[in-house]
mmCIF file of C-alpha atoms and ligand atoms in Angstrom:
data_model
loop_
_atom_site.group_PDB
_atom_site.id
_atom_site.type_symbol
_atom_site.label_atom_id
_atom_site.label_comp_id
_atom_site.label_asym_id
_atom_site.label_seq_id
_atom_site.Cartn_x
_atom_site.Cartn_y
_atom_site.Cartn_z
ATOM 1 C CA MET W 1 -0.208 -0.217 -0.386
ATOM 2 C CA ALA W 2 2.654 2.069 0.803
ATOM 3 C CA GLN W 3 4.480 1.706 -2.819
ATOM 4 C CA GLN W 4 0.550 3.168 -4.061
ATOM 5 C CA GLN W 5 0.740 6.360 -2.103
ATOM 6 C CA ASN W 6 3.615 6.793 -3.088
ATOM 7 C CA ALA W 7 2.850 6.856 -6.705
ATOM 8 C CA PHE W 8 0.285 9.177 -6.136
ATOM 9 C CA TYR W 9 2.808 11.880 -4.993
ATOM 10 C CA ASP W 10 4.843 11.138 -7.753
ATOM 11 C CA TYR W 11 2.787 13.258 -9.565
ATOM 12 C CA TYR W 12 0.796 15.537 -6.413
ATOM 13 C CA ILE W 13 0.811 19.237 -7.057
ATOM 14 C CA ASP W 14 -0.134 21.204 -3.641
ATOM 15 C CA ILE W 15 -4.122 22.785 -5.120
ATOM 16 C CA THR W 16 -3.000 26.156 -2.700
ATOM 17 C CA GLU W 17 0.193 27.256 -4.602
ATOM 18 C CA PRO W 18 -1.061 30.557 -5.628
ATOM 19 C CA ASN W 19 0.250 29.397 -9.712
ATOM 20 C CA PHE W 20 -1.258 25.894 -8.634
ATOM 21 C CA VAL W 21 -3.198 26.352 -12.464
ATOM 22 C CA ASP W 22 -0.466 27.307 -14.294
ATOM 23 C CA LYS W 23 2.205 24.703 -12.536
ATOM 24 C CA ALA W 24 -0.694 21.487 -13.485
ATOM 25 C CA ASN W 25 -1.191 22.989 -17.157
ATOM 26 C CA ASP W 26 2.361 22.922 -16.908
ATOM 27 C CA ALA W 27 2.626 18.988 -15.488
ATOM 28 C CA LEU W 28 -0.242 18.515 -17.992
ATOM 29 C CA ASN W 29 1.489 18.982 -20.875
ATOM 30 C CA LYS W 30 4.713 17.580 -19.569
ATOM 31 C CA LYS W 31 3.607 14.113 -17.950
ATOM 32 C CA GLY W 32 -0.295 14.395 -18.693
ATOM 33 C CA ILE W 33 -0.920 13.308 -15.389
ATOM 34 C CA VAL W 34 -0.978 15.832 -12.431
ATOM 35 C CA THR W 35 -2.329 15.062 -8.208
ATOM 36 C CA PHE W 36 -3.761 16.587 -5.784
ATOM 37 C CA GLU W 37 -5.785 16.772 -2.203
ATOM 38 C CA GLN W 38 -7.894 19.422 -0.782
ATOM 39 C CA ASN W 39 -11.435 19.453 0.856
ATOM 40 C CA LEU W 40 -13.288 21.009 -2.074
ATOM 41 C CA SER W 41 -17.622 20.988 -2.088
ATOM 42 C CA ARG W 42 -19.039 20.364 -5.716
ATOM 43 C CA ASP W 43 -18.554 23.546 -6.404
ATOM 44 C CA GLU W 44 -15.360 24.256 -6.239
ATOM 45 C CA PHE W 45 -14.330 21.059 -7.545
ATOM 46 C CA VAL W 46 -16.074 22.850 -10.288
ATOM 47 C CA SER W 47 -14.719 25.716 -10.697
ATOM 48 C CA LEU W 48 -11.147 24.620 -10.191
ATOM 49 C CA SER W 49 -11.797 22.275 -12.781
ATOM 50 C CA LYS W 50 -13.219 25.413 -15.263
ATOM 51 C CA GLU W 51 -9.740 27.250 -14.608
ATOM 52 C CA PHE W 52 -8.640 24.650 -17.023
ATOM 53 C CA GLY W 53 -10.880 25.097 -20.058
ATOM 54 C CA GLU W 54 -14.615 24.919 -21.112
ATOM 55 C CA VAL W 55 -17.156 22.256 -19.371
ATOM 56 C CA TYR W 56 -17.864 19.310 -21.662
ATOM 57 C CA ILE W 57 -21.527 18.420 -20.943
ATOM 58 C CA HIS W 58 -22.244 15.206 -21.416
ATOM 59 C CA SER W 59 -25.062 12.892 -21.267
ATOM 60 C CA LYS W 60 -24.374 11.575 -18.201
ATOM 61 C CA SER W 61 -24.012 15.563 -16.222
ATOM 62 C CA ASP W 62 -25.957 17.081 -14.741
ATOM 63 C CA ASP W 63 -25.776 20.645 -15.099
ATOM 64 C CA ASP W 64 -22.673 22.423 -14.170
ATOM 65 C CA GLY W 65 -21.047 19.285 -16.214
ATOM 66 C CA ALA W 66 -20.258 17.481 -12.973
ATOM 67 C CA ASP W 67 -21.505 14.063 -11.820
ATOM 68 C CA ILE W 68 -21.313 11.294 -9.630
ATOM 69 C CA ILE W 69 -19.710 8.816 -9.873
ATOM 70 C CA THR W 70 -20.862 6.021 -7.102
ATOM 71 C CA ASN W 71 -22.898 2.187 -6.344
ATOM 72 C CA VAL W 72 -25.532 2.615 -8.932
ATOM 73 C CA TYR W 73 -26.568 -0.336 -9.470
ATOM 74 C CA LYS W 74 -29.614 1.078 -11.609
ATOM 75 C CA GLN W 75 -27.849 1.017 -15.586
ATOM 76 C CA GLU W 76 -27.635 -3.763 -15.906
ATOM 77 C CA TRP W 77 -27.333 -2.605 -18.870
ATOM 78 C CA TYR W 78 -24.039 -0.885 -18.904
ATOM 79 C CA ARG W 79 -22.275 -2.559 -16.277
ATOM 80 C CA ASN W 80 -19.274 0.032 -15.514
ATOM 81 C CA PHE W 81 -21.425 2.595 -13.418
ATOM 82 C CA THR W 82 -20.992 0.106 -10.161
ATOM 83 C CA ALA W 83 -18.578 -1.230 -7.702
ATOM 84 C CA ARG W 84 -17.405 -3.493 -10.400
ATOM 85 C CA LYS W 85 -14.313 -3.413 -11.892
ATOM 86 C CA PHE W 86 -13.696 -1.111 -14.080
ATOM 87 C CA GLU W 87 -11.428 -2.164 -17.460
ATOM 88 C CA PHE W 88 -9.094 0.504 -19.105
ATOM 89 C CA HIS W 89 -10.112 3.444 -20.723
ATOM 90 C CA THR W 90 -10.856 6.942 -22.690
ATOM 91 C CA ASP W 91 -13.791 8.890 -21.197
ATOM 92 C CA TYR W 92 -16.513 9.931 -23.893
ATOM 93 C CA SER W 93 -14.907 8.031 -26.589
ATOM 94 C CA LYS W 94 -17.778 7.436 -28.233
ATOM 95 C CA SER W 95 -17.705 11.467 -29.159
ATOM 96 C CA LYS W 96 -15.498 12.202 -32.052
ATOM 97 C CA VAL W 97 -13.295 14.538 -30.491
ATOM 98 C CA PRO W 98 -13.248 13.140 -26.747
ATOM 99 C CA PRO W 99 -12.514 15.762 -24.102
ATOM 100 C CA SER W 100 -8.792 17.193 -23.796
ATOM 101 C CA LEU W 101 -8.855 17.015 -19.433
ATOM 102 C CA LEU W 102 -10.680 14.284 -17.274
ATOM 103 C CA PHE W 103 -10.800 14.772 -13.686
ATOM 104 C CA PHE W 104 -12.052 13.495 -11.266
ATOM 105 C CA TYR W 105 -12.222 14.026 -7.267
ATOM 106 C CA CYS W 106 -12.766 11.225 -4.749
ATOM 107 C CA GLN W 107 -15.282 12.470 -2.444
ATOM 108 C CA GLN W 108 -16.000 9.249 -0.072
ATOM 109 C CA ALA W 109 -13.126 6.559 -0.623
ATOM 110 C CA ALA W 110 -14.052 3.089 -0.331
ATOM 111 C CA PRO W 111 -13.393 0.779 2.838
ATOM 112 C CA GLU W 112 -11.683 -1.598 0.472
ATOM 113 C CA GLY W 113 -10.631 -1.239 -2.763
ATOM 114 C CA GLY W 114 -11.520 0.921 -6.288
ATOM 115 C CA GLU W 115 -7.893 1.658 -7.465
ATOM 116 C CA SER W 116 -7.042 3.300 -9.776
ATOM 117 C CA ILE W 117 -5.449 2.359 -12.589
ATOM 118 C CA LEU W 118 -3.529 4.036 -14.836
ATOM 119 C CA LEU W 119 -1.732 3.105 -18.285
ATOM 120 C CA ASP W 120 0.244 6.653 -20.530
ATOM 121 C CA GLY W 121 -0.678 6.077 -23.890
ATOM 122 C CA ARG W 122 2.681 7.545 -24.692
ATOM 123 C CA LYS W 123 4.347 5.218 -23.555
ATOM 124 C CA LEU W 124 2.715 2.490 -24.662
ATOM 125 C CA TYR W 125 3.076 4.049 -28.193
ATOM 126 C CA GLU W 126 7.033 4.698 -27.567
ATOM 127 C CA VAL W 127 8.234 1.245 -26.130
ATOM 128 C CA LEU W 128 6.325 -0.258 -29.289
ATOM 129 C CA LYS W 129 7.689 2.416 -31.217
ATOM 130 C CA GLU W 130 11.074 0.436 -30.129
ATOM 131 C CA THR W 131 9.794 -2.654 -29.418
ATOM 132 C CA ASP W 132 7.271 -3.811 -31.837
ATOM 133 C CA ARG W 133 7.042 -2.266 -35.302
ATOM 134 C CA ASN W 134 3.551 -4.318 -36.710
ATOM 135 C CA THR W 135 1.514 -4.108 -33.791
ATOM 136 C CA LEU W 136 1.573 -0.208 -33.567
ATOM 137 C CA HIS W 137 1.120 -0.440 -37.366
ATOM 138 C CA GLU W 138 -2.305 -2.476 -36.356
ATOM 139 C CA LEU W 139 -3.357 -0.148 -33.513
ATOM 140 C CA CYS W 140 -3.134 3.300 -35.661
ATOM 141 C CA ARG W 141 -4.686 1.973 -38.575
ATOM 142 C CA PRO W 142 -7.494 3.876 -40.095
ATOM 143 C CA GLY W 143 -10.921 2.505 -39.482
ATOM 144 C CA SER W 144 -9.548 -0.452 -37.471
ATOM 145 C CA VAL W 145 -11.740 -0.402 -34.348
ATOM 146 C CA ILE W 146 -15.759 1.156 -33.709
ATOM 147 C CA PHE W 147 -16.563 2.955 -30.284
ATOM 148 C CA GLY W 148 -19.796 3.353 -29.049
ATOM 149 C CA GLU W 149 -23.034 3.734 -29.854
ATOM 150 C CA ASP W 150 -22.800 6.480 -32.471
ATOM 151 C CA LEU W 151 -20.618 3.913 -33.596
ATOM 152 C CA ILE W 152 -17.265 6.323 -34.638
ATOM 153 C CA LEU W 153 -14.670 4.781 -36.874
ATOM 154 C CA GLY W 154 -11.892 4.848 -35.820
ATOM 155 C CA SER W 155 -7.963 3.377 -34.596
ATOM 156 C CA VAL W 156 -6.235 2.692 -30.775
ATOM 157 C CA PHE W 157 -3.589 5.707 -31.881
ATOM 158 C CA GLU W 158 -5.084 8.041 -33.877
ATOM 159 C CA LYS W 159 -3.139 11.314 -36.111
ATOM 160 C CA LEU W 160 -4.945 14.262 -35.189
ATOM 161 C CA PRO W 161 -4.576 17.568 -37.728
ATOM 162 C CA ASN W 162 -1.990 18.713 -35.636
ATOM 163 C CA GLY W 163 0.064 16.304 -36.034
ATOM 164 C CA GLU W 164 -0.226 14.997 -32.786
ATOM 165 C CA VAL W 165 -1.514 11.521 -31.872
ATOM 166 C CA PHE W 166 -3.865 10.537 -29.424
ATOM 167 C CA ILE W 167 -5.030 7.731 -27.596
ATOM 168 C CA ARG W 168 -8.662 6.242 -27.454
ATOM 169 C CA PHE W 169 -10.182 2.948 -25.302
ATOM 170 C CA ARG W 170 -12.497 1.174 -23.586
ATOM 171 C CA TYR W 171 -12.885 -3.175 -22.960
ATOM 172 C CA ASP W 172 -16.709 -3.556 -22.787
ATOM 173 C CA ASN W 173 -19.580 -4.350 -24.950
ATOM 174 C CA LEU W 174 -19.228 -1.024 -26.654
ATOM 175 C CA ILE W 175 -16.413 -1.239 -28.858
ATOM 176 C CA TYR W 176 -15.670 -3.398 -32.057
ATOM 177 C CA PHE W 177 -12.448 -4.762 -32.769
ATOM 178 C CA SER W 178 -11.022 -5.760 -36.259
ATOM 179 C CA VAL W 179 -10.142 -8.820 -36.621
ATOM 180 C CA PRO W 180 -6.098 -7.554 -37.157
ATOM 181 C CA VAL W 181 -6.685 -5.787 -33.855
ATOM 182 C CA LEU W 182 -8.759 -8.728 -32.035
ATOM 183 C CA ASN W 183 -5.434 -11.021 -32.792
ATOM 184 C CA ILE W 184 -2.948 -8.209 -30.748
ATOM 185 C CA MET W 185 -5.231 -7.758 -27.810
ATOM 186 C CA PRO W 186 -3.638 -10.914 -25.568
ATOM 187 C CA LYS W 187 -0.151 -9.166 -25.896
ATOM 188 C CA LEU W 188 -1.656 -5.424 -25.325
ATOM 189 C CA GLN W 189 -3.630 -6.871 -22.351
ATOM 190 C CA GLU W 190 0.756 -8.124 -21.352
ATOM 191 C CA LEU W 191 1.483 -4.961 -22.218
ATOM 192 C CA PHE W 192 -1.119 -3.254 -20.117
ATOM 193 C CA GLU W 193 -0.072 -5.286 -17.164
ATOM 194 C CA GLU W 194 3.295 -4.396 -17.525
ATOM 195 C CA LEU W 195 2.905 -0.451 -17.667
ATOM 196 C CA THR W 196 -0.261 0.363 -15.727
ATOM 197 C CA ILE W 197 0.531 2.960 -12.601
ATOM 198 C CA THR W 198 -2.224 2.303 -9.904
ATOM 199 C CA PHE W 199 -2.772 4.209 -6.248
ATOM 200 C CA ARG W 200 -5.951 4.011 -3.937
ATOM 201 C CA LEU W 201 -7.568 7.277 -4.195
ATOM 202 C CA GLU W 202 -8.446 8.452 -0.185
ATOM 203 C CA THR W 203 -11.127 10.874 0.554
ATOM 204 C CA ASN W 204 -9.991 14.412 -0.638
ATOM 205 C CA GLN W 205 -8.045 13.241 -3.408
ATOM 206 C CA GLY W 206 -8.929 13.474 -7.219
ATOM 207 C CA TYR W 207 -5.717 13.566 -10.514
ATOM 208 C CA ILE W 208 -6.029 15.341 -13.879
ATOM 209 C CA LEU W 209 -5.690 13.568 -16.622
ATOM 210 C CA LYS W 210 -4.721 14.344 -20.796
ATOM 211 C CA ASN W 211 -7.590 11.969 -21.935
ATOM 212 C CA GLY W 212 -5.779 11.704 -24.941
ATOM 213 C CA GLN W 213 -2.958 10.361 -23.552
ATOM 214 C CA TRP W 214 -3.689 8.320 -19.876
ATOM 215 C CA LEU W 215 -6.174 5.486 -20.150
ATOM 216 C CA HIS W 216 -7.731 5.197 -16.481
ATOM 217 C CA GLY W 217 -9.946 2.993 -15.325
ATOM 218 C CA ARG W 218 -10.082 0.811 -11.167
ATOM 219 C CA ASN W 219 -10.403 -2.104 -9.123
ATOM 220 C CA SER W 220 -13.764 -3.287 -7.836
ATOM 221 C CA TRP W 221 -14.327 -1.967 -4.086
ATOM 222 C CA LYS W 222 -16.732 -2.760 -1.427
ATOM 223 C CA GLY W 223 -18.664 -0.916 0.768
ATOM 224 C CA GLU W 224 -19.311 2.819 -0.407
ATOM 225 C CA ARG W 225 -17.641 5.229 -2.602
ATOM 226 C CA THR W 226 -18.974 8.413 -4.133
ATOM 227 C CA GLY W 227 -16.764 11.049 -6.359
ATOM 228 C CA LEU W 228 -16.986 13.432 -8.664
ATOM 229 C CA ARG W 229 -16.486 13.699 -12.512
ATOM 230 C CA MET W 230 -15.344 17.226 -14.863
ATOM 231 C CA MET W 231 -14.622 16.424 -18.673
ATOM 232 C CA ILE W 232 -12.768 19.627 -19.889
ATOM 233 C CA ASN W 233 -12.014 21.082 -23.102
ATOM 234 C CA SER W 234 -8.619 22.319 -22.349
ATOM 235 C CA GLU W 235 -7.894 22.496 -26.398
ATOM 236 C CA SER W 236 -6.556 26.114 -27.323
ATOM 237 C CA PRO W 237 -8.495 28.570 -27.484
ATOM 238 C CA TYR W 238 -10.260 26.958 -24.744
ATOM 239 C CA GLY W 239 -7.383 26.014 -22.271
ATOM 240 C CA ASN W 240 -3.629 25.129 -22.863
ATOM 241 C CA VAL W 241 -4.017 21.443 -22.646
ATOM 242 C CA PRO W 242 -4.566 19.520 -26.552
ATOM 243 C CA LEU W 243 -6.055 16.405 -26.652
ATOM 244 C CA GLY W 244 -3.224 14.047 -28.272
ATOM 245 C CA PHE W 245 0.436 14.119 -27.435
ATOM 246 C CA ARG W 246 3.907 14.796 -29.897
ATOM 247 C CA VAL W 247 5.300 11.507 -31.202
HETATM 248 FE FE1 FE2 I 301 -13.675 6.823 -16.834
#
């Protein structure tokens, strides 16, 4: 547990510093991830998120853009908004252009479990470029994956008009892989395991992720756990953190 806690502090920035937003923007552009800790109300969390760009209102958000992630069993057709394990994914992968930033804040940690699992897609890209260009090629092939209810045709690594690349992934009942991508899935899952970073968000801790660089998920938990989520479009001119990363 001590090691897991350390990983949280590897990316930690003190939210009370007056230049927190500048520092966080800088860290997000360099590493793609920031962690923070502070007792925040819902309004304060929303205000903090808004400092980074434009609120991305989506199908599950309330009027302020936030939504609550907790033990919900109403949507049994879609298993992930429950206390069960949530596999690696990109938030709002069903959008042609997903939001560039994801904010997650743990209001109440689970008594047991619920650890965040995170994976740096840029690191994955670099490893594949060094060790397995064929696999990388398949993961970049346009139209090799279909995402979400609206059947967005894309790929795991997708090139943006500005030359940057972003990662888009999910592993549930709303993704369809072409056969070549399906065939490399066991290898990809092995790499995911090797590159996974795990830490447990305690009450009042949170993270900010570049949604087009880091995949995120979480382990199952026992008891009650509540978190707040915001998606933010921080692309220029709304903010300073684009969706993609340079390769
Ligand atoms: Fe998510």
